[in-house]
Tab-separated table of C-alpha atoms in Angstrom:
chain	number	residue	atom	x	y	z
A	1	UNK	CA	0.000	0.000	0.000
A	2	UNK	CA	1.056	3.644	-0.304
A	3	UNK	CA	1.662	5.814	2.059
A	4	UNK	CA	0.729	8.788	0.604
A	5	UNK	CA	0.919	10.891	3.940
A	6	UNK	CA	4.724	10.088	3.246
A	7	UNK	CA	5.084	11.620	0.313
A	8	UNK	CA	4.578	15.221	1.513
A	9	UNK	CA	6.567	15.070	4.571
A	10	UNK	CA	10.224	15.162	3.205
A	11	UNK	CA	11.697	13.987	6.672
A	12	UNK	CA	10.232	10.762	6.072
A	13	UNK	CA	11.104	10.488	2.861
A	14	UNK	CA	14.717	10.992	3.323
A	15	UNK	CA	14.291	8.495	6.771
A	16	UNK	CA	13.054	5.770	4.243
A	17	UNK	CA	15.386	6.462	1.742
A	18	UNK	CA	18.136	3.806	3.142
A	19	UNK	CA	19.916	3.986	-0.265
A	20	UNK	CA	20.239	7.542	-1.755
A	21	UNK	CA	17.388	6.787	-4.446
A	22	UNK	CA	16.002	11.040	-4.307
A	23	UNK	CA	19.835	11.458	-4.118
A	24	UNK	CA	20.574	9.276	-7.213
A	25	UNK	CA	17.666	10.891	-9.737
A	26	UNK	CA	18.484	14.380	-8.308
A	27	UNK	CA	22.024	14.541	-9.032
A	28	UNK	CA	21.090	13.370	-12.745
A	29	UNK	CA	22.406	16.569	-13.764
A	30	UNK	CA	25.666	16.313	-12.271
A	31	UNK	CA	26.432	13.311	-13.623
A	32	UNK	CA	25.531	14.535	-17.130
A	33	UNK	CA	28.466	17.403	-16.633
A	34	UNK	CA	30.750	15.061	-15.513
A	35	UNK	CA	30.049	12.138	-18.195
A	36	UNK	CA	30.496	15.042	-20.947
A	37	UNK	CA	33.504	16.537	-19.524
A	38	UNK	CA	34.612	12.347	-19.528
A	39	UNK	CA	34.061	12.219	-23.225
A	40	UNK	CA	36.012	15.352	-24.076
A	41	UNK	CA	39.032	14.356	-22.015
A	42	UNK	CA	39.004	10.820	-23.592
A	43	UNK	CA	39.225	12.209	-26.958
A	44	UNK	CA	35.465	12.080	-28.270
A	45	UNK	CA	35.264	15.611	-29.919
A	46	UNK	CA	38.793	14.993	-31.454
A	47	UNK	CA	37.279	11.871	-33.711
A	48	UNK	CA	37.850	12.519	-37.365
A	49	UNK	CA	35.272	10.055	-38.808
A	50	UNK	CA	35.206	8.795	-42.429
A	51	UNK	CA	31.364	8.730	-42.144
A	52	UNK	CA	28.518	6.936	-40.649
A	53	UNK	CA	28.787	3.451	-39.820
A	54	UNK	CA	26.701	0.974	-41.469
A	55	UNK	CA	25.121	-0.174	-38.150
A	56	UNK	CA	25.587	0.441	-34.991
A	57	UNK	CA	25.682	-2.609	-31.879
A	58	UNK	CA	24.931	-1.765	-28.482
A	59	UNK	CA	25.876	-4.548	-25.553
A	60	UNK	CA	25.859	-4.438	-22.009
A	61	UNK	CA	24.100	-5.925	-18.752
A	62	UNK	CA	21.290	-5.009	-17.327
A	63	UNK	CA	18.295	-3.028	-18.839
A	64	UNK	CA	20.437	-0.051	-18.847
A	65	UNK	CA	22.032	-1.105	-22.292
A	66	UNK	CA	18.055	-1.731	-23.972
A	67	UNK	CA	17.206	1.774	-22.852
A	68	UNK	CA	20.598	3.326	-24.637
A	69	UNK	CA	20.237	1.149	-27.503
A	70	UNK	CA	16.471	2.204	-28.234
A	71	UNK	CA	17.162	5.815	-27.178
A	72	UNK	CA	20.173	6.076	-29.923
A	73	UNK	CA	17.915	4.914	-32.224
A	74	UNK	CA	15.031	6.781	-31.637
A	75	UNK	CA	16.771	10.422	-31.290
A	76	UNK	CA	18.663	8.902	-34.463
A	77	UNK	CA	15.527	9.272	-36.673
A	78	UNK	CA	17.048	6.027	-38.480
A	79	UNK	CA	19.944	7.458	-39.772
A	80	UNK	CA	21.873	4.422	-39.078
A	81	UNK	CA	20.197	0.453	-37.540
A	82	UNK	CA	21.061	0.626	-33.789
A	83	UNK	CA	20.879	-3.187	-32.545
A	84	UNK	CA	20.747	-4.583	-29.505
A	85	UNK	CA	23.504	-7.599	-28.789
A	86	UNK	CA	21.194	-9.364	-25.547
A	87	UNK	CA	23.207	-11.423	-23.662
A	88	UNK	CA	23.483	-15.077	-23.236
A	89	UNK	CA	24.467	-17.350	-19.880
A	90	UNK	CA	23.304	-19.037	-16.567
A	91	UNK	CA	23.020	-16.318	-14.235
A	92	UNK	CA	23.082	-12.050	-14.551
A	93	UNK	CA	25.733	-11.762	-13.220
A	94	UNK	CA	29.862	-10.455	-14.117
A	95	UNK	CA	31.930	-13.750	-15.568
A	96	UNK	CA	28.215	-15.568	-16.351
A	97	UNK	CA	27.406	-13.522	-19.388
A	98	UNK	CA	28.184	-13.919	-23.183
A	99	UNK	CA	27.180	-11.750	-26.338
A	100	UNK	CA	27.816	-12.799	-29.579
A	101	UNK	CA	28.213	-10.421	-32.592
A	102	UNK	CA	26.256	-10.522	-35.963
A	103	UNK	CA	27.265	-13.068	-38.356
A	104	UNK	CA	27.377	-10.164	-40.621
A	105	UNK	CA	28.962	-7.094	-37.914
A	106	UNK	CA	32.638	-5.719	-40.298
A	107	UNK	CA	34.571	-3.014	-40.164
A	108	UNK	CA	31.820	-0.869	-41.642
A	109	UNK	CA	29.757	-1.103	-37.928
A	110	UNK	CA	30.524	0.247	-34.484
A	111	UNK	CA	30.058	-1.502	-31.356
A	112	UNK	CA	29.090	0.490	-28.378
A	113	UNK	CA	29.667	-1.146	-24.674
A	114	UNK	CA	27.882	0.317	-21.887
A	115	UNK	CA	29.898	-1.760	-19.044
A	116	UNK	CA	28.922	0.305	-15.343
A	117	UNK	CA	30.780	-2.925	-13.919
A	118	UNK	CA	34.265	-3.345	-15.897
A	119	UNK	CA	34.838	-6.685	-14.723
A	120	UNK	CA	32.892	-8.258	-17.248
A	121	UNK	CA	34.655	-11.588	-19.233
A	122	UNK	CA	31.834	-11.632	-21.603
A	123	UNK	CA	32.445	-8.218	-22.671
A	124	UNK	CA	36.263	-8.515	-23.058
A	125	UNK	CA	35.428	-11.907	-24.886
A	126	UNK	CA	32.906	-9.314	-27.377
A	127	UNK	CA	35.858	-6.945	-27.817
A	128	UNK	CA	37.772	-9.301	-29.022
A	129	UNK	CA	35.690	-10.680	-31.479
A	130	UNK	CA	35.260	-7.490	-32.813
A	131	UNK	CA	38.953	-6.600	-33.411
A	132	UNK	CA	39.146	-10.063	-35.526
A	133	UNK	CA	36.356	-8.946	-37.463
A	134	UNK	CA	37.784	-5.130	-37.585
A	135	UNK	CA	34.768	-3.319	-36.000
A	136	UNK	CA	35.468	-0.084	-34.493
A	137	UNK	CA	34.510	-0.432	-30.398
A	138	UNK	CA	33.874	2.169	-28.157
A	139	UNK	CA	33.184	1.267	-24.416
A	140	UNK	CA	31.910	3.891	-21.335
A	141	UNK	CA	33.120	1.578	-18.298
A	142	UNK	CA	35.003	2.710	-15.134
A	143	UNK	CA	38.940	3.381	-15.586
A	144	UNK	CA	41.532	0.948	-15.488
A	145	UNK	CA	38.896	-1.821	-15.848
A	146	UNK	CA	39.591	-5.185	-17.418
A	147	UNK	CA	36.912	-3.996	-20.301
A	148	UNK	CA	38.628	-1.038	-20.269
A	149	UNK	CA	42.295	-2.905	-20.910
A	150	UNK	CA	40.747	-5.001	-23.055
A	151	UNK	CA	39.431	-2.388	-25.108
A	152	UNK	CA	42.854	-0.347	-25.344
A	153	UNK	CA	44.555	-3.341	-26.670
A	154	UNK	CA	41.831	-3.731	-29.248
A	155	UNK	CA	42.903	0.055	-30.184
A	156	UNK	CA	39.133	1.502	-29.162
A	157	UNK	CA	38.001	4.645	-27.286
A	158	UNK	CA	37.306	4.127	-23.445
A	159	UNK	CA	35.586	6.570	-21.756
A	160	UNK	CA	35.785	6.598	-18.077
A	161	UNK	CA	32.272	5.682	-16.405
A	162	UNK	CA	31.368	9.170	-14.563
A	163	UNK	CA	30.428	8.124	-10.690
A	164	UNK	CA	29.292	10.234	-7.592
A	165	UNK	CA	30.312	9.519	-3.911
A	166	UNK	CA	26.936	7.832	-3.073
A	167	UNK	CA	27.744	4.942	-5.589
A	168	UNK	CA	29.520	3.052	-2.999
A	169	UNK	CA	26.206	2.873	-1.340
A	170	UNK	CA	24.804	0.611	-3.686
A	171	UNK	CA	27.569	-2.465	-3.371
A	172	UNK	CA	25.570	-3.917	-0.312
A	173	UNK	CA	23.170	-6.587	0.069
A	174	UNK	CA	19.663	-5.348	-0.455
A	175	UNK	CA	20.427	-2.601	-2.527
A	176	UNK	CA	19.069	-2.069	-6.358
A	177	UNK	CA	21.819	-2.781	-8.893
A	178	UNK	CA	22.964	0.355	-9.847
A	179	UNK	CA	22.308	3.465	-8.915
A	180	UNK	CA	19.150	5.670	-10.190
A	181	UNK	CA	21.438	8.288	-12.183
A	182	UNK	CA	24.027	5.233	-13.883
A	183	UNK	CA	21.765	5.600	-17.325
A	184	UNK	CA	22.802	9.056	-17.832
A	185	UNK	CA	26.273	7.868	-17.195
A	186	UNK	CA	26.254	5.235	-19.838
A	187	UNK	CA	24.080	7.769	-22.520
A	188	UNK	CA	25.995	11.412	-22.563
A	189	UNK	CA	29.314	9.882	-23.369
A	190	UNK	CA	27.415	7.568	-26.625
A	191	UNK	CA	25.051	11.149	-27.048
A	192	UNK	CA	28.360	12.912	-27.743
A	193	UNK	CA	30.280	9.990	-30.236
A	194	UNK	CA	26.968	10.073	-31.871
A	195	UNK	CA	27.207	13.375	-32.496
A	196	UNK	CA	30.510	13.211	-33.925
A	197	UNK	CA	29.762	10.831	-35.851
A	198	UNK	CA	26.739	12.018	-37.602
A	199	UNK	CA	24.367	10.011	-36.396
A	200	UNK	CA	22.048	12.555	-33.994
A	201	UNK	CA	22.905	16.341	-32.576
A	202	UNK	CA	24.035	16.594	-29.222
A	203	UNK	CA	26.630	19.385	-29.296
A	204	UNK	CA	28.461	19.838	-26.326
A	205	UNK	CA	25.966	22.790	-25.495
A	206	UNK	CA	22.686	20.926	-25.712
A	207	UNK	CA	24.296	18.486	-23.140
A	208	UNK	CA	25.025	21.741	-20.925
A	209	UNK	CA	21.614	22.585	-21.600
A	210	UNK	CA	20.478	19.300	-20.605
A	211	UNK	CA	22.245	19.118	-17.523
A	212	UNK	CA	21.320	22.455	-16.517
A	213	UNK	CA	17.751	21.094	-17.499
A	214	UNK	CA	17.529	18.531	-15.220
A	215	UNK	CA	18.623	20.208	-12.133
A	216	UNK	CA	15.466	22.630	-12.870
A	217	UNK	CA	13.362	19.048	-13.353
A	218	UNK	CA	15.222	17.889	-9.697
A	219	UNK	CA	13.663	20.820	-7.703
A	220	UNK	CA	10.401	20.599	-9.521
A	221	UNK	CA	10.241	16.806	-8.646
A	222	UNK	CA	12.015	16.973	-5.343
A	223	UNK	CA	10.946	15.999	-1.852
A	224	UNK	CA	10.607	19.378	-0.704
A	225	UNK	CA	7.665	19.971	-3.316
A	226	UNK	CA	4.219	18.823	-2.604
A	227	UNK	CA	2.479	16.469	-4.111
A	228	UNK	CA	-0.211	18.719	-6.028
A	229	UNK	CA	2.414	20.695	-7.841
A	230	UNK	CA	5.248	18.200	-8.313
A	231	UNK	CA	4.445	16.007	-11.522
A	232	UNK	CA	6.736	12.962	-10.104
A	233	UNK	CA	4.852	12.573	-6.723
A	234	UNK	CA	1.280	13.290	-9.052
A	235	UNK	CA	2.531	9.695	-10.930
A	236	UNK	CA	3.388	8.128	-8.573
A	237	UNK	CA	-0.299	8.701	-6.305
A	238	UNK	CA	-1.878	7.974	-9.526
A	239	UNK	CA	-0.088	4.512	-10.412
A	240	UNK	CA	-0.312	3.331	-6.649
A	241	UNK	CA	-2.027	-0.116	-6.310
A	242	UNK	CA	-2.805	-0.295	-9.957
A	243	UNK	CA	-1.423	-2.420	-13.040
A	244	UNK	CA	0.256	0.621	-15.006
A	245	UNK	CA	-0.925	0.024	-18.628
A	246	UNK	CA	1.947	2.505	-20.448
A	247	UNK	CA	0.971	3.669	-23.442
A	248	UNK	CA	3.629	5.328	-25.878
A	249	UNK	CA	3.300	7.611	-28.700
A	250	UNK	CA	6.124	8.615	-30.246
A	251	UNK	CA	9.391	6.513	-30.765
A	252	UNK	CA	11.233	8.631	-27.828
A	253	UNK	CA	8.210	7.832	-25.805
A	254	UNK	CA	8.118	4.362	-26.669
A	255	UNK	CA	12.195	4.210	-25.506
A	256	UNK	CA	11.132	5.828	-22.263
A	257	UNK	CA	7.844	3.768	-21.607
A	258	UNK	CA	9.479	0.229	-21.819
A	259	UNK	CA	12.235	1.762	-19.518
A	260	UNK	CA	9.854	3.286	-16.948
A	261	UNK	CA	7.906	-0.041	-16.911
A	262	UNK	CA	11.517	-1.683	-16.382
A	263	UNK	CA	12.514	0.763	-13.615
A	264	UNK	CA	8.870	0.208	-11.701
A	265	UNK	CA	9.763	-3.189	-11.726
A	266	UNK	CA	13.206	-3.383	-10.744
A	267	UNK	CA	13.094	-0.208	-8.123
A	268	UNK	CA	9.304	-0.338	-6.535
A	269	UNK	CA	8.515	-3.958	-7.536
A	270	UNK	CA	5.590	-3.138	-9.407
A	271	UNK	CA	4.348	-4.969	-12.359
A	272	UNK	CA	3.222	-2.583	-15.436
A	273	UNK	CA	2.911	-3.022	-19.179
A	274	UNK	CA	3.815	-1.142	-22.186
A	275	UNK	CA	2.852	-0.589	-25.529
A	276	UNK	CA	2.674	1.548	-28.052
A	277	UNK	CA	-0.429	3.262	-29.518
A	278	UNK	CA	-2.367	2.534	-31.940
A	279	UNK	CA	-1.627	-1.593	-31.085
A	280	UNK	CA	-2.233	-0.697	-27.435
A	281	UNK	CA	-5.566	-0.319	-27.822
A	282	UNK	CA	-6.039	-3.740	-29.583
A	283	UNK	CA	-3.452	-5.784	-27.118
A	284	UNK	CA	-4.567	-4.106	-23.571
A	285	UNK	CA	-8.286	-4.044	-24.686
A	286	UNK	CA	-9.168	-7.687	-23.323
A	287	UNK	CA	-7.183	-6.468	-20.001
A	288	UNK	CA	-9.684	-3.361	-19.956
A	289	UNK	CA	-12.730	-5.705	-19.855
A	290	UNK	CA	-11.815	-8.466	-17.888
A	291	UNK	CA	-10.627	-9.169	-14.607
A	292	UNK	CA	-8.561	-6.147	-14.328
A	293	UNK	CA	-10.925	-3.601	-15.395
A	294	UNK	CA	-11.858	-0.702	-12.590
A	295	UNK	CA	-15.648	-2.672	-12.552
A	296	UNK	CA	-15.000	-5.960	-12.745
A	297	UNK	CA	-14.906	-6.303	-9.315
A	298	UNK	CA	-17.010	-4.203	-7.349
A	299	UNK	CA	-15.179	-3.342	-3.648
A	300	UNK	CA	-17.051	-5.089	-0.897
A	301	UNK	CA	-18.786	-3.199	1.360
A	302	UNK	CA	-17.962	-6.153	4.018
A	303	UNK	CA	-14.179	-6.330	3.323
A	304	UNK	CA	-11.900	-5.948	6.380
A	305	UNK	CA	-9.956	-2.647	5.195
A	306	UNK	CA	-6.649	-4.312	7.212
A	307	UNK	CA	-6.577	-7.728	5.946
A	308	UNK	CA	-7.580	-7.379	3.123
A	309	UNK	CA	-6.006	-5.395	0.088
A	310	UNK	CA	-8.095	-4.008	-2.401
A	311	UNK	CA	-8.726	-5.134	-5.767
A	312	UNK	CA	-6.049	-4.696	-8.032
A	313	UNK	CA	-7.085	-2.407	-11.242
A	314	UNK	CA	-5.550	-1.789	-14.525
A	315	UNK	CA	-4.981	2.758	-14.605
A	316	UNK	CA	-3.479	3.852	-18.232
A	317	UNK	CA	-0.686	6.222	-18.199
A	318	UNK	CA	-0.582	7.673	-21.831
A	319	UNK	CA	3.150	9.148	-22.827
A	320	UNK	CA	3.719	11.526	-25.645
A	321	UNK	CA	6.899	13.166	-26.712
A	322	UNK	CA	4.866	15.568	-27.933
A	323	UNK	CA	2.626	18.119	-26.115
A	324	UNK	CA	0.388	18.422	-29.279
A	325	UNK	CA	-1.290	15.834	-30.402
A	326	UNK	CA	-0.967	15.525	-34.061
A	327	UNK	CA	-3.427	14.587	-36.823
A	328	UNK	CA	-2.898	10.658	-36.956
A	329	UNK	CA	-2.432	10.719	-32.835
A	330	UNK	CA	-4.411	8.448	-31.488
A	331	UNK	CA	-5.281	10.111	-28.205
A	332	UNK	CA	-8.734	10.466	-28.566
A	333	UNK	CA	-8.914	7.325	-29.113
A	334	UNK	CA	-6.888	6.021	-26.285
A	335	UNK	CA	-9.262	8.214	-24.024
A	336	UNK	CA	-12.198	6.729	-25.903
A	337	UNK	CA	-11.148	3.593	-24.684
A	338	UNK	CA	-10.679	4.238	-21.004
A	339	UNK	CA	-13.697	6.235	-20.907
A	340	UNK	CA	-16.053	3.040	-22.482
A	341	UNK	CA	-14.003	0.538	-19.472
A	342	UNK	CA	-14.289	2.735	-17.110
A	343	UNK	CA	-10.551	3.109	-16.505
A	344	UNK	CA	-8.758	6.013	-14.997
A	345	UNK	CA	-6.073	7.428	-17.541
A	346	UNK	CA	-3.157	9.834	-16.622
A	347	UNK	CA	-0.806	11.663	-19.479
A	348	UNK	CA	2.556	12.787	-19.005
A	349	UNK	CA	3.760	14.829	-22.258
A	350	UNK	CA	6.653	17.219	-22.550
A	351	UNK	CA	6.221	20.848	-21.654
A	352	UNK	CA	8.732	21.915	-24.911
A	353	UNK	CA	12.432	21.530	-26.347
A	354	UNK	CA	14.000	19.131	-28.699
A	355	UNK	CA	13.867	15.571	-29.170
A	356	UNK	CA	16.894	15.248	-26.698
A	357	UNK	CA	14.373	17.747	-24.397
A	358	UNK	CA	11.574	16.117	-24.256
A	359	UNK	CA	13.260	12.395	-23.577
A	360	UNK	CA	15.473	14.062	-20.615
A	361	UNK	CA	11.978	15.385	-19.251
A	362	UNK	CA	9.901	12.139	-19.496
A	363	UNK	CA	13.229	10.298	-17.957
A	364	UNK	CA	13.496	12.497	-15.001
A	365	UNK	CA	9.834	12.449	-14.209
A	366	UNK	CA	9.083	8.814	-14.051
A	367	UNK	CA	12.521	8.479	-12.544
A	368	UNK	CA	11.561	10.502	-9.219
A	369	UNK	CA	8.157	8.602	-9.746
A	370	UNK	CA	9.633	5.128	-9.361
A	371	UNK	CA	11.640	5.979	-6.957
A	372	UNK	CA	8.651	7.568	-5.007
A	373	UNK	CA	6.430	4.365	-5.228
A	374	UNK	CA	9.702	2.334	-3.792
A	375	UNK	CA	9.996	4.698	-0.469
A	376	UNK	CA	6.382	5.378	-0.045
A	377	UNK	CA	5.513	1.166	-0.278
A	378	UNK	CA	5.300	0.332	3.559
A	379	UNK	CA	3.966	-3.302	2.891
């Protein structure tokens, strides 16, 4: 259940907060100076490319990699494949892990390692198959690393992994993975190369901008801001004890949907869904209407409030990385559908910017949302 009296008291908050999670997501921008002054001192603005690569391959552990992979490719606009290598092996964990390249990966493609741990074998095993096969390999992973040996003997670009103090906190038992702000870590480094390179813009001034950007998003979302006017804590009332049915429109949206349903599940241990409209509406209708659906199962006037939970219901979150809806948007329709099953929707769209804008926004918000629903769960 969530304790939504929490929420608005910030002393709480920060009392329940046993790993720096508010801490993490608010020093987002911090970390987005440091990874881009990381990328300049390793050499990234001084790349002389002969062009675009053919394709670009994106490996790594954990769901961080997905979310940089489809985030490349979405702010890309398809100017070059971005593919995800997904890893093989027995356990998640460093040493149990193997990726494999394309049959058809050359020295046309680029291979892009997001390795927060360094200590991966699987990854060194990847770098090496990709100097036999002359692919170009560029790897953000912390310095003086085995990946990071590995991939200076291959005669890639390593880009130190930018860290704060509070990272330490997350190497005991208990603790999530990594910590809130690592993704930014992995992505400004890539952002920049891929900029270089041709593939997106991301100047070194829109990633000031950015980080400058998210440190305005960090006090809008922070503890200190109550709940009716802070957009984070809004979420994360909204998708408390409900199935969060994200629905994306827009391929940045998309990126950021599958990650926020990731991150609910990984952080909060809530279970949520995405998809992207118009499908959405076909492939979540039957969980509108059945068991799920906010009337299926009417509360019980005779249910003990204490021992037993309420029903769980399915509550739509609809994400645009757009404010406007366009033409072909398929909003109404979306609200159509909640409106004919009965089921509360929320939307979360951009206020302005860029591509690169809007995605840092959405990011940041359901961030501090996630993050929220984990300290404010007292079951």
């Amino acid at each position: 259940m969530l304790d939504e009296s929490l929420l608005d008291t910030p002393e709480a908050l920060a009392g329940a907060d046993r790993y720096g999670l508010l801490r993490g997501v608010a020093e987002s921008g911090a970390r987005v100076r440091t990874a881009a002054r990381s990328a300049a001192e390793a050499g990234v603005h001084d790349l002389t490319p002969d062009g675009r690569p053919r394709a670009v391959l994106v490996a790594g552990p954990g769901p961080a990699a997905s979310t940089v992979a489809e985030l490349l490719s979405a702010l890309g606009g398809g100017s070059a494949p971005v593919t995800l290598i997904p890893p093989t092996g027995v356990a998640p964990r460093p040493g149990a892990l193997r990726w494999t390249l394309p049959g058809w990966t050359g020295p046309l493609d680029l291979l892009l390692l997001a390795g927060p741990d360094g200590s991966d074998s699987g990854l060194a095993e990847l770098v090496e198959q990709a100097y036999r096969r002359g692919c170009a390999v560029v790897a953000v992973t912390p310095a003086g690393s085995p990946l990071a040996d590995a991939v200076t003997q291959a005669r890639g670009l390593t880009v130190p992994l930018a860290t704060t103090p509070y990272d330490t906190e997350f190497d005991v038992e208990g603790a999530p993975p990594a910590a809130p702000g690592t993704l930014w870590s992995l992505l400004i480094p890539l952002l920049a190369l891929a900029d270089r390179i041709g593939l997106l813009t991301a100047p070194p001034e829109a990633l000031a901008r950015l980080a400058d950007h998210l440190d305005q998003l960090a006090q809008r979302c922070g503890p200190a801001i109550a709940t009716y006017t802070n957009p984070a804590k809004t979420l994360a009332a909204d998708l408390a004890e409900a199935l969060p049915l994200i629905w994306t429109e827009g391929t940045v949206a998309g990126a950021i949907g599958r990650h926020f349903a990731t991150v609910l599940a990984g952080l909060a241990g809530i279970p949520a869904l995405a998809a992207e409209l118009p499908e959405a509406l076909t492939t979540h209708r039957p969980l509108l209407a059945g068991a799920l659906a906010a009337g299926a199962d009417p509360e019980d006037f005779f249910r003990d409030r204490v021992e037993q939970p309420a029903a769980l219901h399915a509550r739509i979150l609809l994400l645009r990385d757009r404010r406007e809806a366009g033409p072909l948007s398929a909003t109404r329709a979306a609200n159509e559908l909640a409106d004919e099953c009965e089921t509360a929707l929320s939307e979360l769209q951009p206020e302005s910017g860029s591509e690169l804008e809007s995605a840092t926004e959405l990011l940041a918000i359901t961030d501090f949302a996630a993050v929220y629903l984990a300290l404010a769960d007292t079951e």
